[in-house]
mmCIF file of C-alpha atoms in Angstrom:
data_model
loop_
_atom_site.group_PDB
_atom_site.id
_atom_site.type_symbol
_atom_site.label_atom_id
_atom_site.label_comp_id
_atom_site.label_asym_id
_atom_site.label_seq_id
_atom_site.Cartn_x
_atom_site.Cartn_y
_atom_site.Cartn_z
ATOM 1 C CA UNK A 107 93.802 -57.191 -8.539
ATOM 2 C CA UNK A 108 92.608 -53.837 -8.739
ATOM 3 C CA UNK A 109 93.342 -51.274 -6.148
ATOM 4 C CA UNK A 110 90.488 -49.842 -4.270
ATOM 5 C CA UNK A 111 89.288 -46.514 -5.392
ATOM 6 C CA UNK A 112 89.753 -43.712 -3.065
ATOM 7 C CA UNK A 113 87.503 -40.865 -2.773
ATOM 8 C CA UNK A 114 88.840 -37.476 -2.517
ATOM 9 C CA UNK A 115 88.103 -35.602 0.576
ATOM 10 C CA UNK A 116 86.561 -32.797 -1.324
ATOM 11 C CA UNK A 117 82.917 -33.468 -1.679
ATOM 12 C CA UNK A 118 80.925 -32.061 -4.433
ATOM 13 C CA UNK A 119 78.283 -29.709 -3.157
ATOM 14 C CA UNK A 120 75.248 -28.813 -5.088
ATOM 15 C CA UNK A 121 74.984 -25.202 -5.794
ATOM 16 C CA UNK A 122 71.618 -23.612 -5.617
ATOM 17 C CA UNK A 123 70.680 -21.444 -8.540
ATOM 18 C CA UNK A 124 71.361 -17.839 -7.842
ATOM 19 C CA UNK A 125 68.266 -15.965 -6.699
ATOM 20 C CA UNK A 126 67.660 -12.292 -6.199
ATOM 21 C CA UNK A 127 67.318 -11.501 -2.592
ATOM 22 C CA UNK A 128 65.428 -8.274 -3.601
ATOM 23 C CA UNK A 129 61.699 -7.784 -4.425
ATOM 24 C CA UNK A 130 60.319 -9.732 -7.413
ATOM 25 C CA UNK A 131 59.509 -7.757 -10.516
ATOM 26 C CA UNK A 132 55.848 -8.918 -10.624
ATOM 27 C CA UNK A 133 55.216 -7.490 -7.153
ATOM 28 C CA UNK A 134 56.650 -4.140 -8.171
ATOM 29 C CA UNK A 135 54.543 -4.004 -11.343
ATOM 30 C CA UNK A 136 51.403 -5.124 -9.475
ATOM 31 C CA UNK A 137 51.881 -2.485 -6.792
ATOM 32 C CA UNK A 138 52.504 0.170 -9.389
ATOM 33 C CA UNK A 139 49.374 -0.839 -11.326
ATOM 34 C CA UNK A 140 47.297 -0.796 -8.118
ATOM 35 C CA UNK A 141 48.659 2.651 -7.257
ATOM 36 C CA UNK A 142 47.770 3.984 -10.704
ATOM 37 C CA UNK A 143 44.230 2.537 -10.532
ATOM 38 C CA UNK A 144 43.717 3.991 -7.058
ATOM 39 C CA UNK A 145 44.992 7.387 -8.203
ATOM 40 C CA UNK A 146 42.684 7.339 -11.251
ATOM 41 C CA UNK A 147 39.731 6.364 -9.054
ATOM 42 C CA UNK A 148 40.529 9.150 -6.594
ATOM 43 C CA UNK A 149 40.741 11.716 -9.403
ATOM 44 C CA UNK A 150 37.436 10.469 -10.842
ATOM 45 C CA UNK A 151 35.673 10.693 -7.460
ATOM 46 C CA UNK A 152 37.030 14.159 -6.711
ATOM 47 C CA UNK A 153 35.849 15.366 -10.139
ATOM 48 C CA UNK A 154 32.462 13.750 -9.624
ATOM 49 C CA UNK A 155 32.136 15.356 -6.183
ATOM 50 C CA UNK A 156 32.739 18.798 -7.724
ATOM 51 C CA UNK A 157 30.085 18.143 -10.393
ATOM 52 C CA UNK A 158 27.616 16.890 -7.787
ATOM 53 C CA UNK A 159 28.238 19.927 -5.565
ATOM 54 C CA UNK A 160 27.619 22.305 -8.465
ATOM 55 C CA UNK A 161 24.362 20.479 -9.310
ATOM 56 C CA UNK A 162 23.256 20.723 -5.682
ATOM 57 C CA UNK A 163 23.947 24.467 -5.637
ATOM 58 C CA UNK A 164 22.065 24.882 -8.911
ATOM 59 C CA UNK A 165 19.021 22.977 -7.601
ATOM 60 C CA UNK A 166 19.098 24.984 -4.366
ATOM 61 C CA UNK A 167 19.001 28.209 -6.399
ATOM 62 C CA UNK A 168 16.058 26.880 -8.444
ATOM 63 C CA UNK A 169 14.152 25.912 -5.282
ATOM 64 C CA UNK A 170 14.800 29.317 -3.730
ATOM 65 C CA UNK A 171 13.601 31.024 -6.909
ATOM 66 C CA UNK A 172 10.418 28.922 -6.901
ATOM 67 C CA UNK A 173 9.769 29.631 -3.232
ATOM 68 C CA UNK A 174 10.269 33.352 -3.851
ATOM 69 C CA UNK A 175 7.781 33.259 -6.748
ATOM 70 C CA UNK A 176 4.970 31.738 -4.614
ATOM 71 C CA UNK A 177 2.716 34.330 -3.054
ATOM 72 C CA UNK A 178 1.757 34.279 0.596
ATOM 73 C CA UNK A 179 -1.915 33.770 -0.358
ATOM 74 C CA UNK A 180 -1.074 30.588 -2.274
ATOM 75 C CA UNK A 181 0.921 29.254 0.667
ATOM 76 C CA UNK A 182 -1.983 29.922 3.023
ATOM 77 C CA UNK A 183 -4.397 28.195 0.626
ATOM 78 C CA UNK A 184 -2.170 25.117 0.439
ATOM 79 C CA UNK A 185 -1.844 24.986 4.226
ATOM 80 C CA UNK A 186 -5.622 25.296 4.629
ATOM 81 C CA UNK A 187 -6.244 22.602 2.034
ATOM 82 C CA UNK A 188 -3.739 20.301 3.724
ATOM 83 C CA UNK A 189 -5.452 20.799 7.093
ATOM 84 C CA UNK A 190 -8.844 20.038 5.533
ATOM 85 C CA UNK A 191 -7.534 16.861 3.894
ATOM 86 C CA UNK A 192 -6.018 15.671 7.176
ATOM 87 C CA UNK A 193 -9.304 16.369 8.960
ATOM 88 C CA UNK A 194 -11.258 14.399 6.361
ATOM 89 C CA UNK A 195 -8.870 11.474 6.604
ATOM 90 C CA UNK A 196 -9.614 11.325 10.329
ATOM 91 C CA UNK A 197 -13.390 11.699 9.937
ATOM 92 C CA UNK A 198 -14.146 9.522 6.917
ATOM 93 C CA UNK A 199 -13.335 6.105 8.392
ATOM 94 C CA UNK A 200 -16.070 6.610 11.010
ATOM 95 C CA UNK A 201 -18.507 8.494 8.776
ATOM 96 C CA UNK A 202 -21.803 6.880 7.844
ATOM 97 C CA UNK A 203 -22.458 6.527 4.151
ATOM 98 C CA UNK A 204 -26.229 6.100 4.256
ATOM 99 C CA UNK A 205 -26.656 5.944 0.480
ATOM 100 C CA UNK A 206 -24.933 2.546 0.568
ATOM 101 C CA UNK A 207 -28.113 1.241 2.240
ATOM 102 C CA UNK A 208 -30.014 2.278 -0.900
ATOM 103 C CA UNK A 209 -27.411 0.531 -3.064
ATOM 104 C CA UNK A 210 -27.853 -2.572 -0.927
ATOM 105 C CA UNK A 211 -31.645 -2.498 -1.397
ATOM 106 C CA UNK A 212 -31.346 -1.865 -5.120
ATOM 107 C CA UNK A 213 -29.025 -4.833 -5.581
ATOM 108 C CA UNK A 214 -30.851 -7.254 -3.265
ATOM 109 C CA UNK A 215 -34.571 -6.561 -3.703
ATOM 110 C CA UNK A 216 -36.815 -9.027 -5.501
ATOM 111 C CA UNK A 217 -38.368 -7.362 -8.599
ATOM 112 C CA UNK A 218 -41.838 -8.457 -7.425
ATOM 113 C CA UNK A 219 -41.438 -6.599 -4.100
ATOM 114 C CA UNK A 220 -42.036 -2.863 -3.636
ATOM 115 C CA UNK A 221 -40.859 -1.050 -0.546
ATOM 116 C CA UNK A 222 -43.043 1.908 0.433
ATOM 117 C CA UNK A 223 -41.086 3.197 3.417
ATOM 118 C CA UNK A 224 -37.638 2.946 4.890
ATOM 119 C CA UNK A 225 -36.259 3.992 8.237
ATOM 120 C CA UNK A 226 -32.568 3.678 9.076
ATOM 121 C CA UNK A 227 -31.532 3.537 12.729
ATOM 122 C CA UNK A 228 -27.736 4.010 12.771
ATOM 123 C CA UNK A 229 -27.502 3.822 16.570
ATOM 124 C CA UNK A 230 -28.956 0.316 16.733
ATOM 125 C CA UNK A 231 -27.913 -0.743 13.198
ATOM 126 C CA UNK A 232 -31.452 -1.602 12.098
ATOM 127 C CA UNK A 233 -33.103 -0.953 8.752
ATOM 128 C CA UNK A 234 -36.931 -0.851 8.966
ATOM 129 C CA UNK A 235 -38.786 -1.545 5.721
ATOM 130 C CA UNK A 236 -42.483 -1.609 4.823
ATOM 131 C CA UNK A 237 -43.335 -3.303 1.572
ATOM 132 C CA UNK A 238 -45.960 -4.751 -0.734
ATOM 133 C CA UNK A 239 -45.853 -8.147 -2.451
ATOM 134 C CA UNK A 240 -48.227 -9.988 -4.807
ATOM 135 C CA UNK A 241 -48.013 -13.191 -2.724
ATOM 136 C CA UNK A 242 -46.518 -14.745 0.398
ATOM 137 C CA UNK A 243 -43.973 -16.779 -1.559
ATOM 138 C CA UNK A 244 -42.246 -13.573 -2.790
ATOM 139 C CA UNK A 245 -42.075 -12.242 0.786
ATOM 140 C CA UNK A 246 -40.448 -15.511 1.888
ATOM 141 C CA UNK A 247 -37.935 -15.382 -0.984
ATOM 142 C CA UNK A 248 -37.108 -11.752 -0.153
ATOM 143 C CA UNK A 249 -36.562 -12.513 3.551
ATOM 144 C CA UNK A 250 -34.291 -15.438 2.674
ATOM 145 C CA UNK A 251 -32.291 -13.297 0.217
ATOM 146 C CA UNK A 252 -31.668 -10.630 2.854
ATOM 147 C CA UNK A 253 -30.664 -13.198 5.465
ATOM 148 C CA UNK A 254 -28.050 -14.665 3.081
ATOM 149 C CA UNK A 255 -26.235 -11.330 2.720
ATOM 150 C CA UNK A 256 -22.981 -11.227 4.766
ATOM 151 C CA UNK A 257 -23.635 -7.729 6.171
ATOM 152 C CA UNK A 258 -27.114 -8.640 7.478
ATOM 153 C CA UNK A 259 -27.061 -10.151 10.967
ATOM 154 C CA UNK A 260 -30.777 -10.817 11.469
ATOM 155 C CA UNK A 261 -34.052 -10.551 9.512
ATOM 156 C CA UNK A 262 -37.368 -10.159 11.342
ATOM 157 C CA UNK A 263 -40.635 -10.360 9.371
ATOM 158 C CA UNK A 264 -43.647 -8.645 10.987
ATOM 159 C CA UNK A 265 -47.249 -7.633 10.377
ATOM 160 C CA UNK A 266 -48.176 -9.470 7.187
ATOM 161 C CA UNK A 267 -51.622 -8.292 6.067
ATOM 162 C CA UNK A 268 -53.664 -9.322 3.059
ATOM 163 C CA UNK A 269 -55.005 -6.214 1.323
ATOM 164 C CA UNK A 270 -56.923 -7.071 -1.839
ATOM 165 C CA UNK A 271 -54.652 -8.843 -4.320
ATOM 166 C CA UNK A 272 -51.442 -8.043 -2.425
ATOM 167 C CA UNK A 273 -49.792 -8.441 0.952
ATOM 168 C CA UNK A 274 -48.366 -5.662 3.110
ATOM 169 C CA UNK A 275 -45.459 -6.579 5.374
ATOM 170 C CA UNK A 276 -42.717 -5.115 7.548
ATOM 171 C CA UNK A 277 -39.073 -6.192 7.720
ATOM 172 C CA UNK A 278 -36.438 -5.341 10.291
ATOM 173 C CA UNK A 279 -32.880 -5.925 9.108
ATOM 174 C CA UNK A 280 -30.120 -5.861 11.701
ATOM 175 C CA UNK A 281 -26.910 -5.047 9.869
ATOM 176 C CA UNK A 282 -23.230 -4.708 10.568
ATOM 177 C CA UNK A 283 -21.659 -1.220 10.551
ATOM 178 C CA UNK A 284 -19.750 -2.101 7.386
ATOM 179 C CA UNK A 285 -22.983 -1.716 5.420
ATOM 180 C CA UNK A 286 -23.075 2.036 5.994
ATOM 181 C CA UNK A 287 -19.427 2.928 6.613
ATOM 182 C CA UNK A 288 -17.325 4.320 3.794
ATOM 183 C CA UNK A 289 -15.284 1.583 2.213
#
């Protein structure tokens, strides 16, 4: 029989591989690279700031030279012109542009109709017309055409008279302010 095997009291311990307890090399190189990039960026920005400051000083000198070359009369003219432009900008939106009523009539009048008189009442927004037509059908077509226009609120036909081969008539067109305001 074989004798039992005895184990020695010394146990075998696994040894861990030796490691550096210091800082890894990759961290040192990474930090150094970051420091160099930051330093280069700082140097670039400080150089750029100096260039930008010199350009600012140069432009300031140019502006001062230009201001010195402008006469007092020119400055006063520009200020006056600016005041006039500002005044016009305030006035024009509420200013009546009466010639637009003529444009309206030119674009919307039947070729067989002739208007002999026109009166424009801007307070009541009414355009009074007296015209001549060869027949009643043309007057009806003209009244309908005016009533279809978006800036005409109401059309009133009055005093149709037969005079020889033609008809005299009067129209009253109530219009919206947009017809005679500057657009």
